[in-house]
CSV table of C-alpha atoms in Angstrom, one decimal:
chain,number,residue,atom,x,y,z
A,1,UNK,CA,-16.1,38.2,-70.8
A,2,UNK,CA,-17.2,34.5,-70.6
A,3,UNK,CA,-15.5,31.5,-72.1
A,4,UNK,CA,-17.4,29.6,-74.8
A,5,UNK,CA,-16.8,25.8,-73.9
A,6,UNK,CA,-17.9,24.7,-77.4
A,7,UNK,CA,-15.5,27.0,-79.2
A,8,UNK,CA,-12.6,25.7,-77.0
A,9,UNK,CA,-13.4,22.1,-77.9
A,10,UNK,CA,-13.4,22.9,-81.6
A,11,UNK,CA,-10.2,24.8,-81.3
A,12,UNK,CA,-8.5,21.8,-79.7
A,13,UNK,CA,-9.8,19.5,-82.5
A,14,UNK,CA,-8.7,21.9,-85.3
A,15,UNK,CA,-5.1,22.2,-83.9
A,16,UNK,CA,-4.7,18.4,-83.8
A,17,UNK,CA,-5.1,18.2,-80.0
A,18,UNK,CA,-7.5,15.4,-80.2
A,19,UNK,CA,-5.1,13.2,-78.3
A,20,UNK,CA,-5.7,12.7,-74.5
A,21,UNK,CA,-5.0,15.9,-72.6
A,22,UNK,CA,-2.7,15.3,-69.5
A,23,UNK,CA,-2.5,18.2,-67.0
A,24,UNK,CA,1.1,19.1,-66.1
A,25,UNK,CA,0.5,18.7,-62.4
A,26,UNK,CA,-0.2,15.0,-62.5
A,27,UNK,CA,2.7,13.0,-61.0
A,28,UNK,CA,4.4,10.2,-63.0
A,29,UNK,CA,4.5,7.0,-60.9
A,30,UNK,CA,6.3,4.9,-63.6
A,31,UNK,CA,9.4,4.7,-61.5
A,32,UNK,CA,7.6,2.2,-59.2
A,33,UNK,CA,6.5,-0.1,-62.0
A,34,UNK,CA,9.3,-2.6,-61.2
A,35,UNK,CA,9.0,-2.3,-57.4
A,36,UNK,CA,9.1,-5.6,-55.5
A,37,UNK,CA,8.3,-5.8,-51.8
A,38,UNK,CA,11.4,-6.8,-49.9
A,39,UNK,CA,11.4,-10.1,-48.0
A,40,UNK,CA,11.2,-9.6,-44.3
A,41,UNK,CA,14.2,-11.1,-42.6
A,42,UNK,CA,13.5,-10.1,-39.0
A,43,UNK,CA,10.1,-11.3,-38.3
A,44,UNK,CA,8.6,-10.3,-34.9
A,45,UNK,CA,8.5,-13.2,-32.4
A,46,UNK,CA,6.9,-13.7,-29.0
A,47,UNK,CA,9.4,-16.4,-28.1
A,48,UNK,CA,11.5,-14.1,-25.9
A,49,UNK,CA,8.4,-12.7,-24.2
A,50,UNK,CA,7.0,-16.2,-23.6
A,51,UNK,CA,10.3,-17.3,-22.1
A,52,UNK,CA,10.4,-14.3,-19.8
A,53,UNK,CA,6.8,-14.9,-18.7
A,54,UNK,CA,7.5,-18.5,-18.1
A,55,UNK,CA,10.5,-17.7,-15.9
A,56,UNK,CA,8.4,-15.2,-13.8
A,57,UNK,CA,5.6,-17.7,-13.5
A,58,UNK,CA,8.1,-20.4,-12.3
A,59,UNK,CA,9.4,-18.0,-9.6
A,60,UNK,CA,5.9,-17.0,-8.6
A,61,UNK,CA,4.9,-20.6,-8.4
A,62,UNK,CA,7.6,-21.2,-5.8
A,63,UNK,CA,6.4,-18.1,-3.9
A,64,UNK,CA,2.7,-19.3,-4.1
A,65,UNK,CA,3.6,-22.8,-2.9
A,66,UNK,CA,5.6,-21.5,0.0
A,67,UNK,CA,2.8,-19.0,0.9
A,68,UNK,CA,0.1,-21.7,0.7
A,69,UNK,CA,2.1,-23.9,3.2
A,70,UNK,CA,2.5,-21.0,5.6
A,71,UNK,CA,-1.2,-20.1,5.3
A,72,UNK,CA,-2.2,-23.8,6.1
A,73,UNK,CA,0.0,-23.7,9.1
A,74,UNK,CA,-1.5,-20.5,10.3
A,75,UNK,CA,-5.0,-21.9,9.8
A,76,UNK,CA,-4.1,-24.8,12.1
A,77,UNK,CA,-2.4,-22.5,14.7
A,78,UNK,CA,-5.4,-20.1,14.8
A,79,UNK,CA,-8.1,-22.8,14.5
A,80,UNK,CA,-9.9,-21.6,17.6
A,81,UNK,CA,-10.3,-18.1,16.0
A,82,UNK,CA,-11.6,-19.5,12.7
A,83,UNK,CA,-8.2,-19.8,11.0
A,84,UNK,CA,-5.8,-17.2,9.6
A,85,UNK,CA,-7.2,-13.7,9.3
A,86,UNK,CA,-7.2,-14.0,5.5
A,87,UNK,CA,-9.7,-17.0,5.7
A,88,UNK,CA,-12.5,-14.5,6.4
A,89,UNK,CA,-13.7,-11.5,4.4
A,90,UNK,CA,-13.3,-8.5,6.6
A,91,UNK,CA,-14.1,-5.8,4.0
A,92,UNK,CA,-17.7,-5.5,5.2
A,93,UNK,CA,-16.7,-5.5,8.9
A,94,UNK,CA,-19.0,-2.7,10.1
A,95,UNK,CA,-17.7,-2.2,13.7
A,96,UNK,CA,-14.7,-0.5,12.1
A,97,UNK,CA,-15.6,2.7,10.1
A,98,UNK,CA,-12.8,2.6,7.5
A,99,UNK,CA,-13.1,6.2,6.4
A,100,UNK,CA,-12.3,7.5,9.9
A,101,UNK,CA,-8.7,7.7,11.1
A,102,UNK,CA,-10.0,7.9,14.7
A,103,UNK,CA,-11.5,4.4,14.4
A,104,UNK,CA,-8.2,2.9,13.3
A,105,UNK,CA,-6.4,4.8,16.0
A,106,UNK,CA,-8.9,3.8,18.8
A,107,UNK,CA,-8.8,0.1,17.9
A,108,UNK,CA,-5.0,0.1,18.0
A,109,UNK,CA,-5.0,1.9,21.3
A,110,UNK,CA,-7.4,-0.6,22.8
A,111,UNK,CA,-5.3,-3.5,21.8
A,112,UNK,CA,-2.1,-1.9,23.2
A,113,UNK,CA,-3.9,-0.9,26.4
A,114,UNK,CA,-5.4,-4.4,27.1
A,115,UNK,CA,-2.3,-6.5,26.2
A,116,UNK,CA,-1.3,-8.9,28.9
A,117,UNK,CA,2.1,-9.6,27.3
A,118,UNK,CA,3.2,-6.3,25.7
A,119,UNK,CA,4.3,-8.3,22.6
A,120,UNK,CA,2.4,-6.1,20.2
A,121,UNK,CA,4.1,-3.0,21.5
A,122,UNK,CA,7.5,-4.7,21.6
A,123,UNK,CA,7.1,-5.6,17.9
A,124,UNK,CA,6.2,-2.1,17.0
A,125,UNK,CA,8.4,0.1,19.2
A,126,UNK,CA,11.0,-2.2,20.8
A,127,UNK,CA,13.6,-1.9,18.0
A,128,UNK,CA,14.1,1.9,18.6
A,129,UNK,CA,13.0,2.2,22.2
A,130,UNK,CA,15.1,-0.6,23.5
A,131,UNK,CA,12.8,-1.9,26.3
A,132,UNK,CA,11.6,-5.3,27.2
A,133,UNK,CA,8.0,-6.6,27.1
A,134,UNK,CA,7.4,-5.9,30.8
A,135,UNK,CA,7.7,-2.2,30.1
A,136,UNK,CA,4.8,-2.4,27.6
A,137,UNK,CA,2.1,-4.2,29.6
A,138,UNK,CA,-1.1,-2.4,30.4
A,139,UNK,CA,-0.2,1.2,29.6
A,140,UNK,CA,-2.4,4.3,30.1
A,141,UNK,CA,-3.4,5.8,26.8
A,142,UNK,CA,-4.4,9.4,26.1
A,143,UNK,CA,-6.4,9.9,22.9
A,144,UNK,CA,-6.9,13.0,20.9
A,145,UNK,CA,-4.6,15.1,23.2
A,146,UNK,CA,-5.0,18.8,22.6
A,147,UNK,CA,-2.2,21.2,23.6
A,148,UNK,CA,-1.3,24.7,22.3
A,149,UNK,CA,-3.4,24.4,19.2
A,150,UNK,CA,-2.1,20.9,18.2
A,151,UNK,CA,-3.8,17.6,18.6
A,152,UNK,CA,-2.0,14.3,19.0
A,153,UNK,CA,-3.8,11.0,18.0
A,154,UNK,CA,-2.3,8.8,20.8
A,155,UNK,CA,0.1,9.4,23.7
A,156,UNK,CA,0.9,6.1,25.3
A,157,UNK,CA,2.1,6.4,28.9
A,158,UNK,CA,4.1,3.2,29.8
A,159,UNK,CA,4.5,1.8,33.3
A,160,UNK,CA,8.1,2.9,33.5
A,161,UNK,CA,7.1,6.6,33.3
A,162,UNK,CA,8.0,7.0,29.6
A,163,UNK,CA,5.7,7.8,26.7
A,164,UNK,CA,5.3,7.1,23.0
A,165,UNK,CA,3.5,9.7,20.9
A,166,UNK,CA,1.8,8.2,17.8
A,167,UNK,CA,0.2,10.0,14.8
A,168,UNK,CA,-2.1,7.5,13.0
A,169,UNK,CA,-2.6,8.0,9.2
A,170,UNK,CA,-4.8,6.2,6.7
A,171,UNK,CA,-4.4,8.7,3.9
A,172,UNK,CA,-4.3,12.1,5.5
A,173,UNK,CA,-1.8,14.1,3.4
A,174,UNK,CA,-1.0,16.7,6.1
A,175,UNK,CA,2.2,15.0,7.4
A,176,UNK,CA,4.3,18.1,8.1
A,177,UNK,CA,2.4,18.9,11.3
A,178,UNK,CA,3.8,15.7,12.9
A,179,UNK,CA,7.0,17.4,13.9
A,180,UNK,CA,5.5,20.4,15.7
A,181,UNK,CA,2.9,18.1,17.4
A,182,UNK,CA,5.8,16.1,18.8
A,183,UNK,CA,7.3,19.3,20.3
A,184,UNK,CA,3.9,20.2,21.8
A,185,UNK,CA,3.5,16.8,23.4
A,186,UNK,CA,7.0,17.0,24.9
A,187,UNK,CA,5.9,20.3,26.6
A,188,UNK,CA,2.6,18.8,27.6
A,189,UNK,CA,4.1,15.7,29.3
A,190,UNK,CA,7.2,17.2,30.9
A,191,UNK,CA,6.7,15.0,34.0
A,192,UNK,CA,7.5,11.8,32.0
A,193,UNK,CA,11.1,10.7,31.8
A,194,UNK,CA,11.6,9.6,28.2
A,195,UNK,CA,9.7,9.9,25.0
A,196,UNK,CA,9.6,8.8,21.4
A,197,UNK,CA,7.5,9.9,18.5
A,198,UNK,CA,6.0,7.7,15.8
A,199,UNK,CA,4.1,8.3,12.6
A,200,UNK,CA,2.0,5.3,11.3
A,201,UNK,CA,1.4,5.5,7.6
A,202,UNK,CA,-0.1,3.6,4.7
A,203,UNK,CA,2.7,2.1,2.6
A,204,UNK,CA,1.7,4.4,-0.3
A,205,UNK,CA,2.5,7.4,1.9
A,206,UNK,CA,6.1,6.6,2.5
A,207,UNK,CA,7.4,8.7,-0.4
A,208,UNK,CA,5.3,11.7,0.8
A,209,UNK,CA,6.7,11.3,4.2
A,210,UNK,CA,10.3,11.4,2.8
A,211,UNK,CA,9.3,14.6,1.0
A,212,UNK,CA,7.9,16.1,4.1
A,213,UNK,CA,11.1,15.3,6.0
A,214,UNK,CA,13.1,17.1,3.4
A,215,UNK,CA,11.1,20.3,4.1
A,216,UNK,CA,11.2,19.9,7.9
A,217,UNK,CA,14.8,19.6,9.1
A,218,UNK,CA,15.1,17.3,12.0
A,219,UNK,CA,11.8,15.5,11.6
A,220,UNK,CA,13.3,12.4,10.0
A,221,UNK,CA,15.7,12.0,13.0
A,222,UNK,CA,13.1,12.6,15.7
A,223,UNK,CA,10.0,10.8,14.3
A,224,UNK,CA,10.1,7.1,13.7
A,225,UNK,CA,8.1,6.0,10.6
A,226,UNK,CA,6.1,2.8,10.7
A,227,UNK,CA,3.6,1.5,8.2
A,228,UNK,CA,0.4,-0.5,8.6
A,229,UNK,CA,2.4,-3.5,7.3
A,230,UNK,CA,4.4,-3.4,10.6
A,231,UNK,CA,1.1,-3.4,12.6
A,232,UNK,CA,-0.3,-6.4,10.7
A,233,UNK,CA,3.0,-8.3,11.1
A,234,UNK,CA,3.1,-7.4,14.9
A,235,UNK,CA,-0.5,-8.6,15.4
A,236,UNK,CA,0.3,-11.9,13.7
A,237,UNK,CA,3.2,-12.5,16.1
A,238,UNK,CA,0.9,-11.8,19.1
A,239,UNK,CA,-2.1,-13.9,17.9
A,240,UNK,CA,-1.0,-17.5,18.7
A,241,UNK,CA,-2.5,-19.0,21.8
A,242,UNK,CA,0.9,-19.7,23.4
A,243,UNK,CA,1.9,-16.1,23.4
A,244,UNK,CA,-0.3,-15.5,26.4
A,245,UNK,CA,-3.0,-13.0,25.4
A,246,UNK,CA,-6.6,-13.4,26.5
A,247,UNK,CA,-9.2,-15.0,24.2
A,248,UNK,CA,-11.0,-11.7,24.0
A,249,UNK,CA,-7.9,-9.8,23.1
A,250,UNK,CA,-7.0,-12.4,20.4
A,251,UNK,CA,-10.5,-12.2,18.9
A,252,UNK,CA,-10.4,-8.4,18.5
A,253,UNK,CA,-6.8,-8.5,17.3
A,254,UNK,CA,-7.7,-11.2,14.8
A,255,UNK,CA,-10.5,-9.0,13.3
A,256,UNK,CA,-8.3,-5.9,13.3
A,257,UNK,CA,-5.5,-7.8,11.6
A,258,UNK,CA,-7.8,-9.0,8.9
A,259,UNK,CA,-9.2,-5.5,8.3
A,260,UNK,CA,-5.8,-4.0,8.1
A,261,UNK,CA,-4.5,-6.5,5.6
A,262,UNK,CA,-7.6,-6.5,3.4
A,263,UNK,CA,-8.5,-2.8,3.5
A,264,UNK,CA,-5.3,-0.9,4.0
A,265,UNK,CA,-2.8,-3.4,2.5
A,266,UNK,CA,-5.0,-4.7,-0.3
A,267,UNK,CA,-4.5,-8.4,0.4
A,268,UNK,CA,-7.7,-10.3,-0.6
A,269,UNK,CA,-9.3,-13.1,1.4
A,270,UNK,CA,-9.9,-16.8,0.4
A,271,UNK,CA,-11.2,-19.6,2.5
A,272,UNK,CA,-9.0,-22.4,1.0
A,273,UNK,CA,-5.4,-22.1,1.9
A,274,UNK,CA,-4.1,-23.8,-1.3
A,275,UNK,CA,-6.2,-21.6,-3.5
A,276,UNK,CA,-5.5,-18.3,-1.7
A,277,UNK,CA,-2.0,-17.6,-3.1
A,278,UNK,CA,-3.3,-17.9,-6.7
A,279,UNK,CA,-6.2,-15.6,-6.0
A,280,UNK,CA,-3.8,-12.7,-5.1
A,281,UNK,CA,-2.7,-10.0,-7.4
A,282,UNK,CA,1.0,-9.5,-7.9
A,283,UNK,CA,0.9,-6.7,-5.3
A,284,UNK,CA,-1.1,-8.8,-2.9
A,285,UNK,CA,1.3,-11.7,-3.3
A,286,UNK,CA,4.3,-9.6,-2.6
A,287,UNK,CA,2.7,-8.1,0.6
A,288,UNK,CA,1.4,-11.5,1.8
A,289,UNK,CA,4.9,-13.1,1.4
A,290,UNK,CA,6.4,-10.3,3.5
A,291,UNK,CA,3.7,-10.8,6.2
A,292,UNK,CA,4.3,-14.5,6.6
A,293,UNK,CA,8.1,-14.2,6.6
C-alpha cells in the first residue's frame, strides 16, 4: 500500500506540526559556539636547522679549502702529464671498457708488470706481505689462470719466488668463490715459496664481503681485502716524476687513476683547482679528501 504524500502534509498541519521538523539523527553543535582557537606558544622555527647547516658548511669550507690547495700542488707536480688526474674527464675514456672486469684487471696487471720501482705494489701489498720495493719490480703475471674448475683473475709471480693471487671485482656479487679459488691456486703453484691472497672490491661491496666471510670460515683470515680506493691512492704515490717510473708508465697510470676515481669511486672532474672542491658531492668530497691525505 503506497503512502499519499499530500495526506501526510495535511496531517502534520492539522496536528499543529507546522513548526520546522528536525530529524532526530542531526547532531547538535551548539557546544562549540563559544570555542576560541588557542594561541600557539611553540611556533615552528628553522633557527636550529640553519645553525646546524651553517656549522656543517663551515666545516666543509675548511675541507674544500684544504682540498683545493692539495689539488693545486698536484697540478704543479704532474704538470708534464696535464695536471692532476681529476683535471681531465676520463668518463668517456674508450680504451678501458668499464663494464668488463677483465679490462680493469688487465690494466692493473700491466702497470704492476712494467713498474721500474715496485712502488705501486709496495703500496698495495707491502703492509701485509712485509717485503721491500726490490721484491716487487718487474714480476711475471699470469692472467685468467684456470685450475680444477676455478679461474683466478691474476697470479703475480714476484722475483723472490713468491706469488700474490688477486681477484678483481667491479661489482660481481659472487664473492664466496674467492676462498676456494685461493686453495686451487696454492695447489697450482706449489713450486713457489710463499703466497698471499687478495680480493679487490668496490667500496660499496665491503659489507657484502664481510657477510661472505661470515658464511665461509677462514676466508677473512686468509684473503686480504683491498678496495679500489687503495689502488687510486697507490697510483697517486707512484705518479710523481721523482719516484722513478718511466714516462710511458706514468702516462698510462695517470689515465688509469683518473678512470678509477671518476668511474668506480664517483669523484667528478673539474679543470680549475679552486673550483673543483665545490663541484663535488658530499660523497665525492669525502673520498677526495681521503685520496689526498
